[in-house]
Coordinates of C-alpha atoms in Angstrom, one line a residue:
Chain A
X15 CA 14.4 17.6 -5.4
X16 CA 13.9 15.3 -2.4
X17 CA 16.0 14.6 0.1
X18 CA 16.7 10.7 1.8
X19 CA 17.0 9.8 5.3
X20 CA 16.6 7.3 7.3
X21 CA 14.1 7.6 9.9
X22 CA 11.0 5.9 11.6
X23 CA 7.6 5.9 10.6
X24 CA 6.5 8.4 13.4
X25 CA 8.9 11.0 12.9
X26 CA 8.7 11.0 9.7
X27 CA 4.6 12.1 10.3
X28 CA 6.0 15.2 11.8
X29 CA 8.6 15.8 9.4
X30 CA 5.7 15.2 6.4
X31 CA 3.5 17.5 8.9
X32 CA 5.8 20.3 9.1
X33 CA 6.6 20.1 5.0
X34 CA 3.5 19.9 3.6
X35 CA 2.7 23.2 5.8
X36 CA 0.3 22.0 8.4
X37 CA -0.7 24.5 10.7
X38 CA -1.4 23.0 13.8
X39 CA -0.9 19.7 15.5
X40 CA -3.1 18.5 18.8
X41 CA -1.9 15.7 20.8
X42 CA -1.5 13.5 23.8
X43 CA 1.4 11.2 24.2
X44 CA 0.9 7.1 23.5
X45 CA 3.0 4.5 23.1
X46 CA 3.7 3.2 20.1
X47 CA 3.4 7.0 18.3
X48 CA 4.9 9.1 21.2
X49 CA 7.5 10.2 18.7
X50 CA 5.1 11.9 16.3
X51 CA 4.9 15.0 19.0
X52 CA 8.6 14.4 20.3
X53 CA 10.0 15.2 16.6
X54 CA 7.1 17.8 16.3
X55 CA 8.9 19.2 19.9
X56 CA 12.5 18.8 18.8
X57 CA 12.0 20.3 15.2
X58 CA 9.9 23.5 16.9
X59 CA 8.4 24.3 14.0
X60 CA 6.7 27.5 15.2
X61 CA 9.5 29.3 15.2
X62 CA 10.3 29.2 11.2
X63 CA 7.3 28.8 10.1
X64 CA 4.3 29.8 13.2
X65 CA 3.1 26.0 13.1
X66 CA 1.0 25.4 16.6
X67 CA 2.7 22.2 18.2
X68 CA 0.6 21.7 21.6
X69 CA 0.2 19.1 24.3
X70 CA -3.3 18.6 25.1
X71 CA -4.9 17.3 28.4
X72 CA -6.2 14.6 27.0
X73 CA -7.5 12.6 23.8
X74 CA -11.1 14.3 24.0
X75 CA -8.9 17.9 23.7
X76 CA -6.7 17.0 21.4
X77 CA -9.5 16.2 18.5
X78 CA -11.7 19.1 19.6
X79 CA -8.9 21.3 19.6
X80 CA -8.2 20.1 16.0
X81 CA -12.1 20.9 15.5
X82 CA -11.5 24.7 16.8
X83 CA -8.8 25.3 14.5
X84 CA -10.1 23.2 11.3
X85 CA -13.3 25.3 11.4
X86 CA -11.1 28.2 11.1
X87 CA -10.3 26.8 7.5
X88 CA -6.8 26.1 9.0
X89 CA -4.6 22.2 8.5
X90 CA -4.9 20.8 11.8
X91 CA -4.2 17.2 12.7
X92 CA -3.9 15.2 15.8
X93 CA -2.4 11.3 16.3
X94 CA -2.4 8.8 18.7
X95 CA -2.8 5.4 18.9
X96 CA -5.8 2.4 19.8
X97 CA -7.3 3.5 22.9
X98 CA -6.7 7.5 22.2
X99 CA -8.3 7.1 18.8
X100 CA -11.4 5.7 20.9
X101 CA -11.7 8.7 23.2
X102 CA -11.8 10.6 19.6
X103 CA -14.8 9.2 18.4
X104 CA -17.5 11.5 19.6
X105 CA -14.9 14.6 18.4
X106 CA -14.7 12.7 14.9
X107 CA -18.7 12.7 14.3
X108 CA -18.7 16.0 15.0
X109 CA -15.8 17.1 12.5
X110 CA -17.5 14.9 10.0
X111 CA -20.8 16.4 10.6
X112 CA -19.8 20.2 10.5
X113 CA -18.3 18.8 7.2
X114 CA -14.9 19.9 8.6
X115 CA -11.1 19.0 6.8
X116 CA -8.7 17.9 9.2
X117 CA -5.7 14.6 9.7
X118 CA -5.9 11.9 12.4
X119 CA -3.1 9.6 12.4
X120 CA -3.9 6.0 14.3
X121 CA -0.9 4.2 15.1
X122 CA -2.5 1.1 16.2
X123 CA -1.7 -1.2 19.3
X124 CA -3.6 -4.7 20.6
X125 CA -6.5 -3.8 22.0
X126 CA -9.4 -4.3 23.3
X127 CA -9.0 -1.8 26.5
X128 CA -6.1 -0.8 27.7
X129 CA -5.1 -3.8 25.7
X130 CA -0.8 -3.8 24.8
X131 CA 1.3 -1.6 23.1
X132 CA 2.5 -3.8 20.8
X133 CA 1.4 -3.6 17.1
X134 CA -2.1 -4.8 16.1
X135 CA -4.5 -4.2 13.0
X136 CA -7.8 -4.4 15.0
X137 CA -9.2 -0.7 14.4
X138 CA -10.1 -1.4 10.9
X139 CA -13.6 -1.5 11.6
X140 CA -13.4 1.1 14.1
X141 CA -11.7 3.1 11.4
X142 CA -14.0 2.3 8.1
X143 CA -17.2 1.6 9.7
X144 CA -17.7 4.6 11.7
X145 CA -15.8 5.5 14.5
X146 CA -18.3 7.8 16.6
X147 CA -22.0 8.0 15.8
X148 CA -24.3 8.9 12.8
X149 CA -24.1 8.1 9.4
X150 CA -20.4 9.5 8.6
X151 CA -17.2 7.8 7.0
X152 CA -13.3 8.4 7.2
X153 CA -11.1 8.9 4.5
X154 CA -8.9 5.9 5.6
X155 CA -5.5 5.4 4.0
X156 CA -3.3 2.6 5.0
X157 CA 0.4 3.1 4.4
X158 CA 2.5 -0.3 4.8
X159 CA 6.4 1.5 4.7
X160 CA 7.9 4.8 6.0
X161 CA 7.7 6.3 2.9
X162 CA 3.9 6.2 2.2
X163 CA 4.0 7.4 6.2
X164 CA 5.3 10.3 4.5
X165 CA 3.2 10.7 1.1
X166 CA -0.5 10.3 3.1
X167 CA 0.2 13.0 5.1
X168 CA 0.5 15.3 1.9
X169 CA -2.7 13.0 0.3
X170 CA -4.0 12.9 3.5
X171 CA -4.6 16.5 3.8
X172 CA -5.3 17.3 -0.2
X173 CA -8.3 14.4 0.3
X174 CA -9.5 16.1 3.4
X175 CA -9.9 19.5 2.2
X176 CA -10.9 18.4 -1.4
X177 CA -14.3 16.8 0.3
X178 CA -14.4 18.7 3.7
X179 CA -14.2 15.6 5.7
X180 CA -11.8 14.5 8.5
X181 CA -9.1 11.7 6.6
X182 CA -7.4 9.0 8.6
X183 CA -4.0 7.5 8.6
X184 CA -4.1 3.8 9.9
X185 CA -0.9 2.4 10.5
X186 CA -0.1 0.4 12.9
X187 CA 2.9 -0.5 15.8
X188 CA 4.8 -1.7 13.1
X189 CA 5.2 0.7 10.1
X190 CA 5.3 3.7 13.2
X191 CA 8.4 2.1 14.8
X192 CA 10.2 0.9 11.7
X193 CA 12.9 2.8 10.4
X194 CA 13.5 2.8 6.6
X195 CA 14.8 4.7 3.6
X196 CA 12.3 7.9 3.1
X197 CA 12.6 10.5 0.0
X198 CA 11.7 13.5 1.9
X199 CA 9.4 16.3 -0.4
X200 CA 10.4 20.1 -0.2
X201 CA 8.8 21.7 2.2
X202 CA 5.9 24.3 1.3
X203 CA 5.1 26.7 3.4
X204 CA 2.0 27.0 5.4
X205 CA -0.5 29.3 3.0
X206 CA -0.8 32.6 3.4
X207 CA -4.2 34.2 4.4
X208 CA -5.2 34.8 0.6
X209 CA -4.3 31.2 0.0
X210 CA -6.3 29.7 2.8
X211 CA -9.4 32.1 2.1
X212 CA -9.2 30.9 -1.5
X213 CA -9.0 27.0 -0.3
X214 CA -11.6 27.7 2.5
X215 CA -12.9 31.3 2.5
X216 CA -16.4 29.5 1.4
X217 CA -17.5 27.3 4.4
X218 CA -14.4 28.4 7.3
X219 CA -14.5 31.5 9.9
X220 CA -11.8 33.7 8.6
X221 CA -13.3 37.0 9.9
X222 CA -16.4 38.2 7.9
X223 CA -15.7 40.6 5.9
X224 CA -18.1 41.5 2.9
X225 CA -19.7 38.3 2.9
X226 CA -22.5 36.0 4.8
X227 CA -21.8 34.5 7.6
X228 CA -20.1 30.7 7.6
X229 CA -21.2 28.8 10.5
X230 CA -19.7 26.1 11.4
X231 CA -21.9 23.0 13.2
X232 CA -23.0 19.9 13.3
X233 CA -26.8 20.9 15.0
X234 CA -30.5 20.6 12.8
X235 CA -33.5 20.6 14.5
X236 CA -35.3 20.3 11.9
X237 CA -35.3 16.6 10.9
X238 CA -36.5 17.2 7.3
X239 CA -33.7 19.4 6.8
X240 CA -31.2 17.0 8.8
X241 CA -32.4 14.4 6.2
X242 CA -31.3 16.4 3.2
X243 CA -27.9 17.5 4.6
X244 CA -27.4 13.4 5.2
X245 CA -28.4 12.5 1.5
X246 CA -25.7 15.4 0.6
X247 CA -22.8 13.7 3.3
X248 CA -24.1 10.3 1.6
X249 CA -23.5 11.9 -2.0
X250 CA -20.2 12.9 -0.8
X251 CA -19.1 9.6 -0.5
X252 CA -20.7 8.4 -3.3
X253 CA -18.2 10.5 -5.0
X254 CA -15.2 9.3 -3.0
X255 CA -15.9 5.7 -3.2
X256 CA -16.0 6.4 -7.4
X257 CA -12.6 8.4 -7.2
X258 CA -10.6 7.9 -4.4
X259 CA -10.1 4.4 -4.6
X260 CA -5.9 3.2 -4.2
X261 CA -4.2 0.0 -4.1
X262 CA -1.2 -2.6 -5.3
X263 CA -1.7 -5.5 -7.0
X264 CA 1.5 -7.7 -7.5
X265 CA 1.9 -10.7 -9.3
X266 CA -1.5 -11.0 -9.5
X267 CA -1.9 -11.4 -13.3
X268 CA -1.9 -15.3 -13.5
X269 CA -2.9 -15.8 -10.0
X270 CA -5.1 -18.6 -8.9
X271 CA -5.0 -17.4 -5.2
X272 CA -4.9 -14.3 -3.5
X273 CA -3.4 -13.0 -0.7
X274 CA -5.3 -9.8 0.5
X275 CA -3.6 -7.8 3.3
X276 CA -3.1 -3.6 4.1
X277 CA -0.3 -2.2 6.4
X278 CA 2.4 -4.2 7.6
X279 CA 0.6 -7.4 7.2
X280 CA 0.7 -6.8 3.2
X281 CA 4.5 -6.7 3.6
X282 CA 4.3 -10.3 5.5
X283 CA 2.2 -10.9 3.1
X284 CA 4.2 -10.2 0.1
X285 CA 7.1 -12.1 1.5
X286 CA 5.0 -15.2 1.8
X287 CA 3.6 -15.0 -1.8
X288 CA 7.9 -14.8 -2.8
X289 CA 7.7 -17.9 -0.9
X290 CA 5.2 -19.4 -2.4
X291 CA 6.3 -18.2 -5.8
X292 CA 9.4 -19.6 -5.4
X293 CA 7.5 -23.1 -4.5
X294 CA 5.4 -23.1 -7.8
X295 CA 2.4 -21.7 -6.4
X296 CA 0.1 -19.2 -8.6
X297 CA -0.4 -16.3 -5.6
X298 CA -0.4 -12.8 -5.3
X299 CA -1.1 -9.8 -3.5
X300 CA -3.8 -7.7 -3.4
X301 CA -3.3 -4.6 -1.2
X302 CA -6.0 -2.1 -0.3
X303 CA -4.6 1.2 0.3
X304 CA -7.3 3.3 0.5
X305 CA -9.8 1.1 3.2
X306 CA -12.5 3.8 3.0
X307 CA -13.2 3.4 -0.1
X308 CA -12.6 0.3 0.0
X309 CA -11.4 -1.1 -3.7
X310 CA -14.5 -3.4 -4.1
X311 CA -14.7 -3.6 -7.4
X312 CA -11.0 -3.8 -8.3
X313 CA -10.9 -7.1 -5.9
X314 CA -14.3 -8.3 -7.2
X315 CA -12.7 -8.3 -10.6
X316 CA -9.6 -10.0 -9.9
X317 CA -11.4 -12.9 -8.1
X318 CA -12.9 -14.4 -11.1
X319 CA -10.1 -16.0 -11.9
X320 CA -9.4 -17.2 -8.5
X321 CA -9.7 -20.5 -6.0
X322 CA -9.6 -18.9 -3.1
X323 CA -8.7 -16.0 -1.2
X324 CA -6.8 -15.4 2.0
X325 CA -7.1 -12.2 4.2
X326 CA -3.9 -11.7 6.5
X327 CA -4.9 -9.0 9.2
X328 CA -3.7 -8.5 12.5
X329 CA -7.2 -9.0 14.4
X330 CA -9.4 -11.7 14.5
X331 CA -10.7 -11.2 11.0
X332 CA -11.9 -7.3 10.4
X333 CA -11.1 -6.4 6.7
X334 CA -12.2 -9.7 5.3
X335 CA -16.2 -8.5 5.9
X336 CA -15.3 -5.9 3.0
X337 CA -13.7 -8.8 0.9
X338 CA -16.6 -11.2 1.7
X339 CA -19.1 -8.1 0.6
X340 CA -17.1 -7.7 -2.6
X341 CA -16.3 -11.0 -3.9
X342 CA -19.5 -12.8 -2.6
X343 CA -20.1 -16.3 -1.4
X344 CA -19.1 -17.9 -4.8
X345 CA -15.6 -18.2 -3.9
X346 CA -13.7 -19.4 -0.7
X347 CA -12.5 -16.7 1.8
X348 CA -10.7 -17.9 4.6
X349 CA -9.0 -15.2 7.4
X350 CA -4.9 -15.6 8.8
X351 CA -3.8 -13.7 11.7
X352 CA -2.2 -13.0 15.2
X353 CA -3.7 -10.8 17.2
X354 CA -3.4 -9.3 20.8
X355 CA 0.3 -7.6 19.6
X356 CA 2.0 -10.9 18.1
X357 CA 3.4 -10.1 14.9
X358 CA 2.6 -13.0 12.6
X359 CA 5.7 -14.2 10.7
X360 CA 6.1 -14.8 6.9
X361 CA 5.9 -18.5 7.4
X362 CA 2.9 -18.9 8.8
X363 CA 1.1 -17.0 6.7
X364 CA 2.2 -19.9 4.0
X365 CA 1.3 -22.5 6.7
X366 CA -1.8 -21.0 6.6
X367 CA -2.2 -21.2 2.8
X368 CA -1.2 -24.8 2.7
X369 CA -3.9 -25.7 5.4
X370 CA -6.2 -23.9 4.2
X371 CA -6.2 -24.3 0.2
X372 CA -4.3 -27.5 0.8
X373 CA -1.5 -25.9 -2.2
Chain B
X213 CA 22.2 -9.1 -2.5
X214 CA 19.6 -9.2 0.5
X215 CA 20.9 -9.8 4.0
X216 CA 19.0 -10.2 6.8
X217 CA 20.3 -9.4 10.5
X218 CA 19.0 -9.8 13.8
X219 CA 21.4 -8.3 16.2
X220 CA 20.6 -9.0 19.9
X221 CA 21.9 -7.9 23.3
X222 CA 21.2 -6.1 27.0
X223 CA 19.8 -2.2 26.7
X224 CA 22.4 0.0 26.5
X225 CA 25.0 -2.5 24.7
X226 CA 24.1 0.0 21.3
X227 CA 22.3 -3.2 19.5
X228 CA 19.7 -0.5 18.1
X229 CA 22.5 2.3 17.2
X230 CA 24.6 -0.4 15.6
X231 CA 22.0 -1.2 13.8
X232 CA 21.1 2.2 13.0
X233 CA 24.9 2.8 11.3
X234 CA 24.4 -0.1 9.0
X235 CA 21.2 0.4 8.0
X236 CA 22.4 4.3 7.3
X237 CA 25.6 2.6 5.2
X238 CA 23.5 0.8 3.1
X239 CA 22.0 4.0 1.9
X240 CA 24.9 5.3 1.5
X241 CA 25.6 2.5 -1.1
X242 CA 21.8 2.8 -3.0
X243 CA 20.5 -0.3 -0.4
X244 CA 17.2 -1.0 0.1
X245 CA 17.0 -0.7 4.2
X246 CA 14.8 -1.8 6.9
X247 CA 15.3 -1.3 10.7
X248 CA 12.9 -3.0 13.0
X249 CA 13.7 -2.7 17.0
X250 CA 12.2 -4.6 19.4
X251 CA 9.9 -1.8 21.6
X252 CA 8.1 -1.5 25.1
X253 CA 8.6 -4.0 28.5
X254 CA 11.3 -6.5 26.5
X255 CA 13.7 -3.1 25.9
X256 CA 12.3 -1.4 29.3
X257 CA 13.2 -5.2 30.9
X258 CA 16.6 -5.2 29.9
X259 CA 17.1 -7.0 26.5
X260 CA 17.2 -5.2 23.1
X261 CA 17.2 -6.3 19.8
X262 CA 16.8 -5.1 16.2
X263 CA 16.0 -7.0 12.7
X264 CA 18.2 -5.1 9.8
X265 CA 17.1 -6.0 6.4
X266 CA 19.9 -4.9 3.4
X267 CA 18.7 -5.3 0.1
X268 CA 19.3 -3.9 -3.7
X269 CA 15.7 -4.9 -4.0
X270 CA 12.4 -4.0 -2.8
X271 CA 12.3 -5.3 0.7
X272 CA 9.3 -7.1 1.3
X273 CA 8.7 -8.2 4.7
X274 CA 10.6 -6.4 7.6
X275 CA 9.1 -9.3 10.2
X276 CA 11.5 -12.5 9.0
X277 CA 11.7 -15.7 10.9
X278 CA 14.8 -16.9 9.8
X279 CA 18.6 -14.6 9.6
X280 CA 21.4 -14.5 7.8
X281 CA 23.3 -13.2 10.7
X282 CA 22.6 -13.2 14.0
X283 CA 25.1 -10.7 15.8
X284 CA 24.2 -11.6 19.8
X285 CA 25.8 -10.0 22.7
X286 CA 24.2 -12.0 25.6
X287 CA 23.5 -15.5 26.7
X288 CA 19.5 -14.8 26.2
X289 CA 20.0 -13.4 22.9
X290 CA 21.9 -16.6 21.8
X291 CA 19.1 -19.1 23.2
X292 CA 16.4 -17.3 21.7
X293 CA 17.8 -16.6 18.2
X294 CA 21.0 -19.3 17.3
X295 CA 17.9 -21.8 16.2
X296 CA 16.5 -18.8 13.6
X297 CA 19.6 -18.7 11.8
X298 CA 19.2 -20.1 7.9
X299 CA 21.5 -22.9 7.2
X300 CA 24.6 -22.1 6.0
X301 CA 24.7 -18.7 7.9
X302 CA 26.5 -16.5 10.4
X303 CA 26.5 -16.5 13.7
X304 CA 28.8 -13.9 15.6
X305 CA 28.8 -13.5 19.1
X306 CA 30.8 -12.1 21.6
X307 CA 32.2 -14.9 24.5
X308 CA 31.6 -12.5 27.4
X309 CA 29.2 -13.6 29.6
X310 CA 28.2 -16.7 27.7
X311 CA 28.2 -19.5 29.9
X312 CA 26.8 -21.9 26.9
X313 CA 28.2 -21.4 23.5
X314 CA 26.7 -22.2 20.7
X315 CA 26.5 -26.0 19.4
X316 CA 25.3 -25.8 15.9
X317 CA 27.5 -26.9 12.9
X318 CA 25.1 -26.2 10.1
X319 CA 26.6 -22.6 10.5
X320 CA 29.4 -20.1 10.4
X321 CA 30.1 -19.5 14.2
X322 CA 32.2 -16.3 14.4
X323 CA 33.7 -15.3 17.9
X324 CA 34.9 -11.2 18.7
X325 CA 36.1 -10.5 21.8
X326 CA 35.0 -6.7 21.7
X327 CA 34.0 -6.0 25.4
X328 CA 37.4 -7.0 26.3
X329 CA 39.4 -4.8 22.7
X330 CA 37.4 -2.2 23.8
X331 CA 38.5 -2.0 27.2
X332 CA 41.6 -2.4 26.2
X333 CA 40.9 0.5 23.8
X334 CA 39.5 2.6 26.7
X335 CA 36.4 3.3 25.3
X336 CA 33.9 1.0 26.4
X337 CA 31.3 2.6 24.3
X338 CA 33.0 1.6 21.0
X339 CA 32.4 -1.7 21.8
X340 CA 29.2 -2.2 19.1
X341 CA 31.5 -0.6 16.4
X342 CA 34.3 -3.7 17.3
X343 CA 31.3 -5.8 16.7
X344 CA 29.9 -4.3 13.8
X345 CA 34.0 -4.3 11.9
X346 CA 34.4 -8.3 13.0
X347 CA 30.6 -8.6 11.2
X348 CA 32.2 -6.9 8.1
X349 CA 35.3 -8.8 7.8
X350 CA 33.2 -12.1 7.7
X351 CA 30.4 -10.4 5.3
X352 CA 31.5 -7.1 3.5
X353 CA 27.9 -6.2 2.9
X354 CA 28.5 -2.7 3.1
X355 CA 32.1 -0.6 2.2
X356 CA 34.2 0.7 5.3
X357 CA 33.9 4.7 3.3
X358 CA 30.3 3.9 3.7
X359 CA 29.9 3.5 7.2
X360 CA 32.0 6.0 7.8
X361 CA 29.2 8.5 5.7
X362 CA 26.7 6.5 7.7
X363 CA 28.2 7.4 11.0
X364 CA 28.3 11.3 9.8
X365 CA 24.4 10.7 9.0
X366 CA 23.8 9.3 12.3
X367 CA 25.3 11.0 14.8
X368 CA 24.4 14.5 16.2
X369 CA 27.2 17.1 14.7
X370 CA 29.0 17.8 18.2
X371 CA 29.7 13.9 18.1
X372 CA 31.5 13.8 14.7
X373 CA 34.8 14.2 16.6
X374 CA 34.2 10.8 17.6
X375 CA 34.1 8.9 14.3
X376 CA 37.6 8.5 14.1
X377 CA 37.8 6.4 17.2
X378 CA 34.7 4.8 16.2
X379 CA 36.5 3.9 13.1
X380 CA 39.5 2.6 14.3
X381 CA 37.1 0.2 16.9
X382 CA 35.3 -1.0 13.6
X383 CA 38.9 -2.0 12.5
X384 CA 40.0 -3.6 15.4
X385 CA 37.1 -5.5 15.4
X386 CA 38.3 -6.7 11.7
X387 CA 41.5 -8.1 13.4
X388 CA 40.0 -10.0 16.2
X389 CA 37.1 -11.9 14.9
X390 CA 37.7 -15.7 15.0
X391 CA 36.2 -18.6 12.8
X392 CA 35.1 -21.7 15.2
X393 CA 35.4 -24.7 13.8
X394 CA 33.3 -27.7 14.9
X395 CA 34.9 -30.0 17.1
X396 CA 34.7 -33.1 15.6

């Protein structure tokens, strides 16, 4: 049984939170996810089911606090947006090199700098590519409505723990502030001790107890060593980029043109290929959900029997490197987008198509 | 049916709780909803606004640049949005404080008077639901038992003693609302 409200994107992170039984969230306030921890606050979840809700001092606290309790085997997340995410990054290397499991929602504002807190998809590389030091990846999922703001908490998590490695939420001003129709999931409570030691007894401090010692760190001296524990992170996602891979693909079957777009800008997107559509034009729309993996292949294999492909982001062109890797130089890529926290509308994206493909 | 809605006034009119109610109504009735507010220094600055999107579809986009309504409750709202409206669609606005009314006659221009009905009710704060009944009246996109379900959604339990004033407003508002006709 589910339940429907209506609620926005960022409450409906802590609602997910509490119901898929998280067990701690870390955060600092930020415009335009401030409500994530104000729902967390208002719901107290602590006091039906123990879930830790705690204002940090900062960013840097928040992720190592999620660090502390993820080593412990524990669900810990943390969210903020642009500029917080960036005072993460050093925190994220490390949960990624002690191989740890946690959630870090980005609800993403113009940037660079202080930048404006209006929506803006210009993290993606800061996302996929990286986001701290050393050789490490994100799971990144993308959701583009309130409800899979909802679902990728509860994949989120399952993905995280399933390959030890911190998984991020990218969404942006847009799907955070929103407010739409969301199916809510039972909630399951947090596990119980002989749950989490059977999820995590194997790598996380629980207490020894008959057993050697799990240490939890991110620190080899020994470079030879350090290179073999790399190859292993590298196998790792070797295996996520073969299985992990989501996305959408709509009206795409006799498509000569592609729109490719994530987030909101796949829901602008999908509106212009309607309009479009309804004009005669053969488009469709290719939506990545999963950016780390990113689904190479799946677009690579749609684009031969395309004339071109558009990427709709809002940056200055971010996501379209991936396309451009996948599809090669063979066929035309061109890149739409508003950036800076102006929301680009519907129509332009079809301006854009007609300039640019001249259809 | 799809119906798209920009409704646009000063903070603190209820633009973004009206907006909430019949977004919550169209659940009620198995709608497709969307409800995008306008956030950060335009709201802090005075002016609010929300894009409602009803659908028995998959909504696509939740950005539009065009409206099949515009609802607008102040003269800024009406300069910035009466040229957004599709042709052939709704405009309803409320003449108080509007020093320029609107001039196009590719529409439906809809007047309600509901800042003055709801002082006369005594309850300024009902004035959004005046609004939102002359809005229904024109375009019954959602059922009066609905909004009444999506009020009980929407508002905190120690304010359900207030729906039935709220629904009386969104009744008045069905009695006032005016059609315009183009002068000639």
């Amino acid at each position: 049984m589910s339940e429907l409200r209506l609620m926005k994107g960022n409450e409906v992170i802590a609602e997910a939170a509490i119901r898929c039984g998280c067990d701690a969230y870390f955060g600092y306030p930020i415009t335009p996810q401030s409500e994530v921890m104000e729902t967390l606050m208002e719901l107290r979840p602590w006091e039906a089911g123990g879930m830790v809700v705690l204002q940090a001092e900062s960013e840097v606290a928040s992720i190592n606090m999620v660090y502390g309790a993820a080593s412990t085997g524990k669900r810990a997340m943390t969210s903020s947006s642009s500029p917080g995410i960036s005072l993460m990054a050093e925190g994220l290397s490390y949960l990624a090199g002690a191989e740890l499991p946690c959630l870090v929602v980005n609800v993403s504002r113009g940037g660079p700098g202080l930048g404006t807190i209006q929506p803006s998809q210009a993290d993606y590389f800061m996302a996929t590519k990286g986001g701290g030091h050393g050789d490490f990846h994100l799971i990144v999922l993308a959701p583009s409505s309130v409800q899979e703001m909802h679902d990728f908490v509860f994949l989120a998590f399952d993905l995280a723990f399933k390959y030890r490695n911190p998984a991020m939420i990218l969404a942006d001003g847009v799907v955070g502030q929103m407010m739409e129709k969301v199916a809510l999931l039972d909630p399951r409570p947090r596990r119980t001790r002989e749950e989490l030691l059977k999820e995590a007894g194997s790598w996380a401090t629980t207490g020894k107890s008959n057993r050697t010692r799990n240490i939890i760190t991110s620190v080899e001296l020994d470079p030879a060593k350090h290179e073999r524990f790399n190859q292993k992170l590298q196998a790792k996602y070797a295996e996520i980029r073969e299985k992990e891979v989501r996305y959408e693909e709509l009206l795409c079957d006799d498509a000569e043109y592609l729109i490719a777009a994530y987030g909101i800008s796949a829901r602008i997107g999908q509106k212009a290929v309607e309009l479009l559509r309804a004009e005669g034009v053969k488009v469709g729309l290719f939506r990545p959900i999963t950016l780390y993996p990113f689904p190479a292949e799946q677009i690579a294999a749609r684009a031969r029997q395309l004339k071109g492909i558009l990427c709709v982001e809002l940056s200055a062109g971010q996501m379209i490197e991936d396309v451009r890797l996948a599809v090669g130089n063979g066929l035309p890529t061109a890149h739409f987008g508003r950036n800076g926290g102006v929301i680009h509308s519907p129509n332009e994206v079809v301006e854009a198509m007609r300039r640019i493909f001249e259809v | 049916m799809k119906e798209e809605i920009i409704i646009a006034g000063f903070g603190g009119q209820g633009v973004l709780s009206m907006g909430k109610i019949l977004a919550y109504s169209g659940i009620m009735q198995n709608q497709e909803v969307t409800w995008m507010p306008s956030y950060g220094p335009e709201m802090r600055g005075g002016t609010a606004n929300v894009t409602v999107i009803l659908s028995d579809d998959r909504i696509s986009s939740p950005i539009v640049h065009e409206f099949d309504t515009a609802i607008i409750l102040n003269q800024q709202s009406l300069d910035k949005f009466e040229s957004m409206v599709k042709r052939g669609g709704l405009l309803l606005y409320d003449p108080n404080g509007i020093t320029a009314p609107p001039t196009r006659t590719d529409i439906a221009v809809y007047k309600t008077a509901a800042t003055a009905e709801a002082a006369k009710m005594g309850n300024a704060k009902v004035f959004n639901m005046v609004v939102l009944g002359s809005f229904l009246k024109v375009k019954p996109v959602v059922k009066l038992e609905n909004v009444v379900k999506g009020l009980q959604k929407s508002l905190p339990e120690r304010a359900h003693k207030l729906i039935p004033v709220n629904e009386q407003a969104i009744l008045r508002g069905m009695e006032i609302v005016e059609r315009l006709m183009p002068e000639s």
